[in-house]
CSV table of C-alpha atoms in Angstrom, one decimal:
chain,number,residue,atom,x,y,z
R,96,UNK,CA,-21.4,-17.1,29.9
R,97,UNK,CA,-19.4,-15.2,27.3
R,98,UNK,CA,-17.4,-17.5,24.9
R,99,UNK,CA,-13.8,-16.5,25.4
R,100,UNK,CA,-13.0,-14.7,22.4
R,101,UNK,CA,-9.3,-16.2,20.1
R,102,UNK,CA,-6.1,-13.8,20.2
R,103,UNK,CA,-6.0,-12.2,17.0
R,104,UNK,CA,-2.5,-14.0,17.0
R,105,UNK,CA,-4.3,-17.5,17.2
R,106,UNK,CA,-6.1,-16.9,13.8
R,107,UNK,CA,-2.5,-15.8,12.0
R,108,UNK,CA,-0.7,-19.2,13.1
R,109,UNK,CA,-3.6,-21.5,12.1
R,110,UNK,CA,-1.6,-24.3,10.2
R,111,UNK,CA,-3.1,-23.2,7.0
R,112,UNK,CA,-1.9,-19.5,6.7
R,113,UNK,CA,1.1,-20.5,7.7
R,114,UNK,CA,1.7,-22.7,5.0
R,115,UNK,CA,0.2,-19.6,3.2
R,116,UNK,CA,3.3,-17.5,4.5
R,117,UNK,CA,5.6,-20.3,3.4
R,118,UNK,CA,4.2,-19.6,-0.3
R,119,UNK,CA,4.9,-16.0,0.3
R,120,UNK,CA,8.6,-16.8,1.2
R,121,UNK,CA,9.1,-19.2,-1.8
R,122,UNK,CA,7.6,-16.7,-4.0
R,123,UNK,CA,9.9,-13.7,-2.9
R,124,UNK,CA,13.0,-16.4,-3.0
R,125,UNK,CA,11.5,-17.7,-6.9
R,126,UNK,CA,11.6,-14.3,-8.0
R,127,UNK,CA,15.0,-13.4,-6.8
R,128,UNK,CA,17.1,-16.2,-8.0
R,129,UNK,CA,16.9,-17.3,-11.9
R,130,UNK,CA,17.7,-20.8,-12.1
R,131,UNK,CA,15.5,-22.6,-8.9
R,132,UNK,CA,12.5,-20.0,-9.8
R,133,UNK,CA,10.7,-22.9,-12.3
R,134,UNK,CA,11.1,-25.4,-9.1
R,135,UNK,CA,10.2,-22.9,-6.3
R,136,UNK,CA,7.4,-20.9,-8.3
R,137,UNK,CA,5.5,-24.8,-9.3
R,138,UNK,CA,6.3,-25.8,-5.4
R,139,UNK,CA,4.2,-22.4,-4.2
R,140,UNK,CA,1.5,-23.5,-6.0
R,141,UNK,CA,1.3,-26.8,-5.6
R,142,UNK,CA,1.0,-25.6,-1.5
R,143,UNK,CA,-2.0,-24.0,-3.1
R,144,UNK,CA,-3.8,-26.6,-2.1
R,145,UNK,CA,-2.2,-27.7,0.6
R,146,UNK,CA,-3.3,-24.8,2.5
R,147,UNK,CA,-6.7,-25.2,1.6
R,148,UNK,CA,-7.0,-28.9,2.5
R,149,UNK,CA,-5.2,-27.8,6.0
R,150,UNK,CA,-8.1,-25.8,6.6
R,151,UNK,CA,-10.7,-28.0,6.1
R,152,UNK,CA,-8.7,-30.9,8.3
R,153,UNK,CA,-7.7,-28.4,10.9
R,154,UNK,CA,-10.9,-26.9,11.3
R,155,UNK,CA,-9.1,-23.7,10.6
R,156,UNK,CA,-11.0,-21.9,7.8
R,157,UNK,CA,-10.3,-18.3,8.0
R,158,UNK,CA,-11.4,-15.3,6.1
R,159,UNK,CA,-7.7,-14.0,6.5
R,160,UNK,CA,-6.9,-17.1,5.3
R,161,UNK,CA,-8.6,-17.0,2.1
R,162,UNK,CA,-7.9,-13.5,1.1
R,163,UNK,CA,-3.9,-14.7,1.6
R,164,UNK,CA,-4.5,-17.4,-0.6
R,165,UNK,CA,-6.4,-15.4,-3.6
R,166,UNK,CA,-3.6,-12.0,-3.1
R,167,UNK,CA,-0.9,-14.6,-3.2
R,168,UNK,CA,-2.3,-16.2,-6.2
R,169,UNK,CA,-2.6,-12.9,-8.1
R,170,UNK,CA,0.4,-11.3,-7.1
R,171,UNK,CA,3.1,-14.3,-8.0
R,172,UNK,CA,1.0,-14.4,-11.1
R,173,UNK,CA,1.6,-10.8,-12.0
R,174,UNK,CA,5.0,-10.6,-11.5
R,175,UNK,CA,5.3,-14.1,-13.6
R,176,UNK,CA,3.4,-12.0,-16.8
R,177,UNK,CA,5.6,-8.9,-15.8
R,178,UNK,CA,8.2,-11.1,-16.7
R,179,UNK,CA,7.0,-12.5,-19.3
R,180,UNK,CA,6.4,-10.0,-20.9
R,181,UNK,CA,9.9,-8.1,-21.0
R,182,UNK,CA,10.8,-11.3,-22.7
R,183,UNK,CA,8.5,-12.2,-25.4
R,184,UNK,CA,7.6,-9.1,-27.6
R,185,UNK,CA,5.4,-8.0,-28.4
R,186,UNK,CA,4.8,-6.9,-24.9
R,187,UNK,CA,1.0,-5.7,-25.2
R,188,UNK,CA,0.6,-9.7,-25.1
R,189,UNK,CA,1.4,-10.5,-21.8
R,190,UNK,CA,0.7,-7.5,-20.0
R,191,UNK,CA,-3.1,-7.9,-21.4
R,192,UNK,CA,-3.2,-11.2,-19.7
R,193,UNK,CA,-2.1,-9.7,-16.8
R,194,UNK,CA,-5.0,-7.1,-17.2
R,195,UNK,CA,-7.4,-9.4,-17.7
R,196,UNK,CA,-6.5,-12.0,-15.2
R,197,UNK,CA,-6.0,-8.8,-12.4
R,198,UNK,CA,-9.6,-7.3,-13.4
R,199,UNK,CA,-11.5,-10.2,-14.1
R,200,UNK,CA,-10.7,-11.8,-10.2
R,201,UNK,CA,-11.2,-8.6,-8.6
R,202,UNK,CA,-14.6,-7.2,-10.3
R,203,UNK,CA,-15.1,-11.4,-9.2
R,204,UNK,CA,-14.3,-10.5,-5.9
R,205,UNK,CA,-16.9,-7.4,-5.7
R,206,UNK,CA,-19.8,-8.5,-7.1
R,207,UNK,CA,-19.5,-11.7,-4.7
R,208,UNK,CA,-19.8,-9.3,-2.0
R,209,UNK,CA,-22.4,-6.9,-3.3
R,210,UNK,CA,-24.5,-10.3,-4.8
R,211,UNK,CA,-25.5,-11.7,-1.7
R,212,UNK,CA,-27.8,-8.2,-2.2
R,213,UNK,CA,-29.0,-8.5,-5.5
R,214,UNK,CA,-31.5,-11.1,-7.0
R,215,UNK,CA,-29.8,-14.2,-7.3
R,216,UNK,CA,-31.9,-15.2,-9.9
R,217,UNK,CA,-30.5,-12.3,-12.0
R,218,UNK,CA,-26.8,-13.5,-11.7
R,219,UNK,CA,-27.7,-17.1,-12.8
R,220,UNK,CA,-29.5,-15.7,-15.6
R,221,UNK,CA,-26.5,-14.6,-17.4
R,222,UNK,CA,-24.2,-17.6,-16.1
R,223,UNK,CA,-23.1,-19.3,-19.7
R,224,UNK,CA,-23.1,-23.0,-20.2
R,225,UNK,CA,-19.3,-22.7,-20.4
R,226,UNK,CA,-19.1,-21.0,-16.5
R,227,UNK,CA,-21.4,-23.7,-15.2
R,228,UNK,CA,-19.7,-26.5,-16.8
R,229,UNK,CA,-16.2,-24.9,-16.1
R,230,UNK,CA,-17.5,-24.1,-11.7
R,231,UNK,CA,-19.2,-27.0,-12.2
R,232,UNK,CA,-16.3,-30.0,-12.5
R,233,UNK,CA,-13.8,-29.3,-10.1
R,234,UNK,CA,-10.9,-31.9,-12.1
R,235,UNK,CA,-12.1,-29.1,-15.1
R,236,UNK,CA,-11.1,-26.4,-12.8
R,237,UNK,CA,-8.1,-27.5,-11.9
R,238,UNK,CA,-6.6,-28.7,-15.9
R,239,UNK,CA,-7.5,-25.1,-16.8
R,240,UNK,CA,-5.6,-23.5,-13.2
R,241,UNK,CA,-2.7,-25.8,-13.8
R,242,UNK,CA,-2.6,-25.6,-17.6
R,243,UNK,CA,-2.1,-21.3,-17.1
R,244,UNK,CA,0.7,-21.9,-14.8
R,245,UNK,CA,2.3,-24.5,-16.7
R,246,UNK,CA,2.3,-22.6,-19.7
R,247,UNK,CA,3.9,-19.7,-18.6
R,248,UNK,CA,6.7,-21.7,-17.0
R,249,UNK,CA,7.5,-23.6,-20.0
R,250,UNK,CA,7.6,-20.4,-21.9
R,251,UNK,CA,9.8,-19.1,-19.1
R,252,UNK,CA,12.2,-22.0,-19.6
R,253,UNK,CA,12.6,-22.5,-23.3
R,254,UNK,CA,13.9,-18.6,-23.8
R,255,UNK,CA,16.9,-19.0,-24.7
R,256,UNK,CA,17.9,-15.1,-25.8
R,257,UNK,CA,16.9,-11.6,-23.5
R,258,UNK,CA,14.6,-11.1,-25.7
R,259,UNK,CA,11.7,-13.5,-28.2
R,260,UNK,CA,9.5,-12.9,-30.2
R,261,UNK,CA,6.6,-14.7,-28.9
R,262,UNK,CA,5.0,-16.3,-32.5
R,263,UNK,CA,8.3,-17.9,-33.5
R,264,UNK,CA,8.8,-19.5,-30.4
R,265,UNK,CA,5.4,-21.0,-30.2
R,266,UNK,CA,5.2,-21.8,-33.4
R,267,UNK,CA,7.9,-23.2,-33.5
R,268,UNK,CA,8.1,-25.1,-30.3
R,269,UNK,CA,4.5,-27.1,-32.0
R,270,UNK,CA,5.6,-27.7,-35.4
R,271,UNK,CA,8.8,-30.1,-34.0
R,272,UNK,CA,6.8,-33.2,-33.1
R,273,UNK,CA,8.1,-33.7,-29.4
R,274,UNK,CA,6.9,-34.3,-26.0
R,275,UNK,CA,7.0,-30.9,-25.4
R,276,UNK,CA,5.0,-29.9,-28.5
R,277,UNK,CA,2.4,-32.0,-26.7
R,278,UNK,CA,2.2,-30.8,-23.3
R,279,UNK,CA,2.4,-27.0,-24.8
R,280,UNK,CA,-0.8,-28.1,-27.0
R,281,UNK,CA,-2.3,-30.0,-23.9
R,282,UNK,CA,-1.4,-26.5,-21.8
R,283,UNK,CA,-2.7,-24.0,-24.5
R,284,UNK,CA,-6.1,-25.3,-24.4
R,285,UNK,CA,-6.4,-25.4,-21.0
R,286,UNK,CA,-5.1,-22.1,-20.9
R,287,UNK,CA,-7.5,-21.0,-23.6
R,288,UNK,CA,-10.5,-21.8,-21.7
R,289,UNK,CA,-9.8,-19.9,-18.5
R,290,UNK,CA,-8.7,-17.0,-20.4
R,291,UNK,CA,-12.6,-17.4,-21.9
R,292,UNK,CA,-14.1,-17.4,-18.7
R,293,UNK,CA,-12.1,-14.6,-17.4
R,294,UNK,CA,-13.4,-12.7,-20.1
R,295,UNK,CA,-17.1,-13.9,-19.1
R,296,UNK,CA,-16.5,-13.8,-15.4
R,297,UNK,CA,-15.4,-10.0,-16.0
R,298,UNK,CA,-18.8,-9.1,-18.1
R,299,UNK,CA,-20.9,-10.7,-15.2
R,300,UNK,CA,-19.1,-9.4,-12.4
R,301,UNK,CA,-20.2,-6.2,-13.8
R,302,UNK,CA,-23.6,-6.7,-14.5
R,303,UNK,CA,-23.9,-7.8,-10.5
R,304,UNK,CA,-22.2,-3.9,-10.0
R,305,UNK,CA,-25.3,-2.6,-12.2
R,306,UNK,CA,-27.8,-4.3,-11.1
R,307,UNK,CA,-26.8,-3.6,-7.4
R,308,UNK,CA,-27.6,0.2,-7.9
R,309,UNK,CA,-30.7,-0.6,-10.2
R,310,UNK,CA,-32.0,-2.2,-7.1
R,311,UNK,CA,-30.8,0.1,-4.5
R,312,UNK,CA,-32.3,3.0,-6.5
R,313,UNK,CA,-36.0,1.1,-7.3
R,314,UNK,CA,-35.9,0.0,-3.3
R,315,UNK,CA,-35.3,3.8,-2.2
E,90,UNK,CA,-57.3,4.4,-3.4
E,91,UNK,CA,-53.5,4.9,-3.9
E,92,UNK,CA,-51.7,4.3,-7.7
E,93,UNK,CA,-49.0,1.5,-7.3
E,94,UNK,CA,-46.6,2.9,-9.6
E,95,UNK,CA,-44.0,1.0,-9.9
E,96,UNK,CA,-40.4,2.9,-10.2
E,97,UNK,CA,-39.4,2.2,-13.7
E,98,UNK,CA,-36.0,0.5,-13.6
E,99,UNK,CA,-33.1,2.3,-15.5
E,100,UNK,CA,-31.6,-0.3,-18.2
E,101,UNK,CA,-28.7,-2.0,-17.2
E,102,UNK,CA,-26.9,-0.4,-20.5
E,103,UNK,CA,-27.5,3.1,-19.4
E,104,UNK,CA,-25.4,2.6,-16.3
E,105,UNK,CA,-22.7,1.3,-18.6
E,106,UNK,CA,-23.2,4.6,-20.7
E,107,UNK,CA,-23.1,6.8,-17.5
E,108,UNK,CA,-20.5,9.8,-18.4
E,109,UNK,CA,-17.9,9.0,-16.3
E,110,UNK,CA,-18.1,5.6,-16.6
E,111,UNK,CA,-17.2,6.2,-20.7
E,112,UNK,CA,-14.2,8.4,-19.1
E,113,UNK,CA,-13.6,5.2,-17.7
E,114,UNK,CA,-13.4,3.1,-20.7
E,115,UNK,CA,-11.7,6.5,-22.4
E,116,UNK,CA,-8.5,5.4,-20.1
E,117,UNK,CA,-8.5,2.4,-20.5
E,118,UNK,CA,-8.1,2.5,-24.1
E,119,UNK,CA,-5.7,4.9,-23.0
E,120,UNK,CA,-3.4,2.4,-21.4
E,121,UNK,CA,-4.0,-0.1,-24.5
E,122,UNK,CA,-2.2,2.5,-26.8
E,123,UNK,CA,0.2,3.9,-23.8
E,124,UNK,CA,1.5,0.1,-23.3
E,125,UNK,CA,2.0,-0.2,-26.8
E,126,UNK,CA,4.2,2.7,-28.2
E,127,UNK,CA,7.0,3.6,-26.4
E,128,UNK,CA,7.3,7.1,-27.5
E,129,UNK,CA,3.5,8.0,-26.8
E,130,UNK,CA,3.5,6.2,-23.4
E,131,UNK,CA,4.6,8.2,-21.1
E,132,UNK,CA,2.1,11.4,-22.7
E,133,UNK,CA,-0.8,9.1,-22.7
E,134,UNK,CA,-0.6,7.1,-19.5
E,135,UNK,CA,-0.3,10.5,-17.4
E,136,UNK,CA,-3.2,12.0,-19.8
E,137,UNK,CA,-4.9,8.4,-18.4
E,138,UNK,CA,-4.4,9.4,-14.9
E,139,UNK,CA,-5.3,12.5,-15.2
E,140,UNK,CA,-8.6,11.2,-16.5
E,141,UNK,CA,-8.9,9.6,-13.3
E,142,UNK,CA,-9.6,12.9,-11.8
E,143,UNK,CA,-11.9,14.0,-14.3
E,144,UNK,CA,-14.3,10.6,-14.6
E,145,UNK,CA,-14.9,11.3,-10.3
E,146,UNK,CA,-15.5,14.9,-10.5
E,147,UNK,CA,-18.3,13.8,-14.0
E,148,UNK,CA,-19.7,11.3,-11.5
E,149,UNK,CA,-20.9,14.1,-9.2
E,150,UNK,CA,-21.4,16.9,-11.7
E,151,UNK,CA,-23.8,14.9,-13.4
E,152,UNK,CA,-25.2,12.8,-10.5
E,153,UNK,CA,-24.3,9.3,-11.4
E,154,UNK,CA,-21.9,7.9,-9.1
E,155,UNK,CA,-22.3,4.1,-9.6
E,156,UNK,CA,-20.4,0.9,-7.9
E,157,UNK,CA,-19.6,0.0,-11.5
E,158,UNK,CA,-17.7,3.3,-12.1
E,159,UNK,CA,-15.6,2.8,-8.6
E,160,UNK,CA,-14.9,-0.5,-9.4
E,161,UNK,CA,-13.7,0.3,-13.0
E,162,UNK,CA,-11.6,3.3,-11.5
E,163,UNK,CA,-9.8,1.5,-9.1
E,164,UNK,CA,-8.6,-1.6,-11.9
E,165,UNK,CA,-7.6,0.7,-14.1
E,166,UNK,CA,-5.7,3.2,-11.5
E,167,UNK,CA,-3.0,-0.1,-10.4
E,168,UNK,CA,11.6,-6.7,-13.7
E,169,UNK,CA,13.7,-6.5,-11.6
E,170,UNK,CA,12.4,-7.5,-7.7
E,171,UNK,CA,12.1,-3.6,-6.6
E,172,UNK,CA,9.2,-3.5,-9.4
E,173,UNK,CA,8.0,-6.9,-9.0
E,174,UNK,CA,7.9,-5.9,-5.3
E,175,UNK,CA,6.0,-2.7,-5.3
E,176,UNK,CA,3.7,-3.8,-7.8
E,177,UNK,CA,3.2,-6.9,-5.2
E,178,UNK,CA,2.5,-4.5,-2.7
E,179,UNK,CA,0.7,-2.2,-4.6
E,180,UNK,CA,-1.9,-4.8,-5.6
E,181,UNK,CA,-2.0,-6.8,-1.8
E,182,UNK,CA,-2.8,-3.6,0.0
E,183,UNK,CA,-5.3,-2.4,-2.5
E,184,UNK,CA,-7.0,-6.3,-2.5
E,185,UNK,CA,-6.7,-6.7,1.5
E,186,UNK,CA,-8.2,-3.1,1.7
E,187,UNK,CA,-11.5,-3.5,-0.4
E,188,UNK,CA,-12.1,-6.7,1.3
E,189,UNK,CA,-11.7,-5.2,4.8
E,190,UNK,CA,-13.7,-2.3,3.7
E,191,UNK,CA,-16.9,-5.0,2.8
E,192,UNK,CA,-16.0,-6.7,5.6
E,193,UNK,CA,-15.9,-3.7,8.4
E,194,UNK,CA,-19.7,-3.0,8.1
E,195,UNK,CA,-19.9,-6.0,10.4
E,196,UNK,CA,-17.2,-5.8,12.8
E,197,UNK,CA,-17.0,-3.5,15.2
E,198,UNK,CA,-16.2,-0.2,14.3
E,199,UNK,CA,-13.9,0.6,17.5
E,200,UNK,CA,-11.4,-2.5,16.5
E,201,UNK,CA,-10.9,-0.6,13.2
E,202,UNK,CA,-9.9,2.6,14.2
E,203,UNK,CA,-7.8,1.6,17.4
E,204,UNK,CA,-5.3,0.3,14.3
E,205,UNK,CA,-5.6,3.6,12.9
E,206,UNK,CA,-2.1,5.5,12.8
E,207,UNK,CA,-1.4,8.8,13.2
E,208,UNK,CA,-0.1,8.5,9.8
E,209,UNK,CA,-3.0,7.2,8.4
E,210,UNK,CA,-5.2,9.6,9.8
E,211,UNK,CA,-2.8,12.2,8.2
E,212,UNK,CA,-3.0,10.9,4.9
E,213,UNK,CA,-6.9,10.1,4.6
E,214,UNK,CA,-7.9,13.4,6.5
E,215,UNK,CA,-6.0,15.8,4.2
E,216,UNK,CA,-6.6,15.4,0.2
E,217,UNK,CA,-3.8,17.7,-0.4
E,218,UNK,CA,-1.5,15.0,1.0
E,219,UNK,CA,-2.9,12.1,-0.4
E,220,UNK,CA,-3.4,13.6,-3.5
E,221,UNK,CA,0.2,14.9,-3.6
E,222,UNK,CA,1.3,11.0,-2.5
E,223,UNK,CA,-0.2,9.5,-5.5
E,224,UNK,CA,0.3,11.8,-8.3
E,225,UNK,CA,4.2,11.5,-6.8
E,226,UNK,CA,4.3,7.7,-7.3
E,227,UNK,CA,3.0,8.0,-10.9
E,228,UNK,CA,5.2,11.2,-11.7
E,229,UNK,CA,8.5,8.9,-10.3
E,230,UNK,CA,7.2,5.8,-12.4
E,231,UNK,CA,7.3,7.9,-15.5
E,232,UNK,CA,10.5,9.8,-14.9
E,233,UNK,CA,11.9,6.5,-14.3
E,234,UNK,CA,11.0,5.6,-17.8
E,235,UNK,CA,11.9,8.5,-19.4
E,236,UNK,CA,15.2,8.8,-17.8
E,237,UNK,CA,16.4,5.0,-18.8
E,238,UNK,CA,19.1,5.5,-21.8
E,239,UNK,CA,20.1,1.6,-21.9
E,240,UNK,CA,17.4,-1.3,-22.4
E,241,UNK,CA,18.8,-2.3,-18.7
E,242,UNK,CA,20.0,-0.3,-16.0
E,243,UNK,CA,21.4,-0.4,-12.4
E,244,UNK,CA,18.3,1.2,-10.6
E,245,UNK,CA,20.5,2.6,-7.8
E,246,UNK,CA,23.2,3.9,-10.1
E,247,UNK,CA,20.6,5.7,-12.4
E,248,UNK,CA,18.5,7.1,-9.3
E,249,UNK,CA,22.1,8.3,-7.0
E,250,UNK,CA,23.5,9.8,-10.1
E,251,UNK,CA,20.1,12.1,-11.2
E,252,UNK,CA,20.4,13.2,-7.4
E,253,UNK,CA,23.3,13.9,-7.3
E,254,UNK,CA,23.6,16.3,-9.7
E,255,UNK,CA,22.2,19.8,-8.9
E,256,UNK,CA,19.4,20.1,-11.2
E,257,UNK,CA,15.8,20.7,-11.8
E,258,UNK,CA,15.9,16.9,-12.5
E,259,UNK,CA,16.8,16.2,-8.6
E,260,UNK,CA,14.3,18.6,-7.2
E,261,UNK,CA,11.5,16.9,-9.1
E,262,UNK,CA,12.6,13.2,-8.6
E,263,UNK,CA,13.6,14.4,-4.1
E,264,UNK,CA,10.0,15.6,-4.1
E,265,UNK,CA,8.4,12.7,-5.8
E,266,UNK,CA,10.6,10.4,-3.9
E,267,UNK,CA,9.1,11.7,-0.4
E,268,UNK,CA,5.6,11.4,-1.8
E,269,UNK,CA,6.2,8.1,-2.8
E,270,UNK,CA,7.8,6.7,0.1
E,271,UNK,CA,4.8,7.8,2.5
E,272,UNK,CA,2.3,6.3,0.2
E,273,UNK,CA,4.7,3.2,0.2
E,274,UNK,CA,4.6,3.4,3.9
E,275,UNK,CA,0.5,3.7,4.1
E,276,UNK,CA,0.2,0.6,1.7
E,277,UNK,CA,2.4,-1.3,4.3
E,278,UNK,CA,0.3,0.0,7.4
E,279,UNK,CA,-3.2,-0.6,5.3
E,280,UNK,CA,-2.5,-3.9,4.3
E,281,UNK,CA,-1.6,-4.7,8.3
E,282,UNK,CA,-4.7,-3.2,9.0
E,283,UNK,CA,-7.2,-4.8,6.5
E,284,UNK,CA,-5.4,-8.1,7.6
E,285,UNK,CA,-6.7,-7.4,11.4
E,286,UNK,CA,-10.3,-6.8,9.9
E,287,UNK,CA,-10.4,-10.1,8.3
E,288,UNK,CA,-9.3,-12.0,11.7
E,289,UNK,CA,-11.6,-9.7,13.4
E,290,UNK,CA,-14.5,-10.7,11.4
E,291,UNK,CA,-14.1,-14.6,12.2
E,292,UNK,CA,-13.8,-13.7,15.9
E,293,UNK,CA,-17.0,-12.0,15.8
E,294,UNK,CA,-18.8,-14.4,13.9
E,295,UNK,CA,-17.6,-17.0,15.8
E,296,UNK,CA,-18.5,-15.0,19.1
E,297,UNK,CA,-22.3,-14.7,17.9
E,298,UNK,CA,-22.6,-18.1,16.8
């Protein structure tokens, strides 16, 4: 007896993507209106996980669902640094984040797919202590996710002309003993860390890409 | 009694070194220095993408078409909410488009290409058009750039006036413009399609289980 095969449709209203779309929408509406974007921008990603804890209650993982989650996440980013980055010169500094944060998840992305064909063992081989500690301790994880998005909120908030110039600003937002002097100190370490494993995520991510044709070519 | 001569592995470095993967790296130093001086940029990031041409056509002069080299093409290839958008889509269709294209060597092949426009199959089947698409998207970004006098500007204002006035200016932005808006138009239908691949996947999974 065949299994009667979902609607497409069914698998694009699961309660989790939905509250996927609802990110989308507060996103688009963040972006277009100046002063609720902090509020509307924080709530998207607080729905973050939402969604993902949906999924798991509703029994409603979804590929589809996923990939919404991780384009959503690297899109609002972008535009965020975009922004950022026509504020605070020099420029070069935020757009590079936004480089590295754009090619580090997606060279992530391929050499998940192309590792479950290449010796594991070779991936974990060059998995620093700082990447296993980091996927290792989920509250970790989460600091360093929050801290980014944080960070570049505050810094969104406390521009006060068109344009900053990004030193002066941080400096000397840390020098005035204050509670925000704090949290930006709490945020840029955070911040500091993911930016690190970016950067390490990025080197290994290639190495899978590498290795993938060594052994494809030695196989043939 | 046969030899068991084992293949010697290539190093991992001498993909890295690969020819067209160093035309690779060539642009994206590129971009470094294009991002960074405003009067260069617009020189160097079209010298970059021209480089994008010439690291694929390295790859199969000098046989060493690698994953790595696809992969580093396609990063380095990609203020207002018209910008923030188009970069949104630019990025979503790209993203839901390598996943679907992972994904589609196990669902069934008919699914995919029942979502298949006309207008897809236009654009993928002819590399005249698709190369004329994107070389207009990047040609309109830069002569966007170029044409801004004021630190901001009214994109509609800006775009209606060069139109409007009968010059060599107009042809090249109404030709770029068409270009851009059926690549635009693709993205959109990609990214729907890529999406069905993903839901298709789970169905079929699910269906074997």
């Amino acid at each position: 007896m065949a299994k009667q095969r979902p609607a497409k449709l069914s698998v694009y209203l699961y309660i989790p993507n939905l509250v996927g779309y609802l990110r989308v929408l507060l996103n688009c509406i963040a972006f277009s209106n100046k002063t609720l974007f902090s509020l509307l921008y924080f709530f998207s990603f607080c729905c973050d996980a939402v969604d993902g804890w949906c999924a798991r209650k509703f029994n409603q993982v979804s590929t589809f669902g996923a990939v919404l989650d991780m384009v959503t996440d690297r899109v609002s980013t972008a535009c965020l640094l975009v922004i950022l980055s026509q504020i605070y010169k020099p420029s070069l500094v935020f757009l590079s984040l936004l480089a590295l944060d754009i090619a580090s998840h997606w060279l992530q992305m391929y050499s998940t797919f192309l590792s479950g064909k290449t010796s594991h063992k070779d991936v974990k081989d060059s998995t620093s202590w700082l990447c296993r500690l980091y996927y290792g301790n989920r509250m970790l994880m989460g600091y360093c996710c929050v801290s980014c998005e944080v960070l570049y909120i505050i810094l969104l908030l406390i521009a006060k002309k068109q344009t900053e110039d990004l030193m002066n600003v941080v400096v000397e937002s840390l020098t005035q003993i204050s509670p925000l002097s704090i949290l930006l100190t709490l945020n840029i370490f955070g911040w500091l860390i993911k930016q690190i494993i970016n950067v390490i995520q990025m080197k290994t991510a290639a190495d899978v890409c590498v290795l993938y044709d060594i052994e494809k070519h030695h196989k043939a």
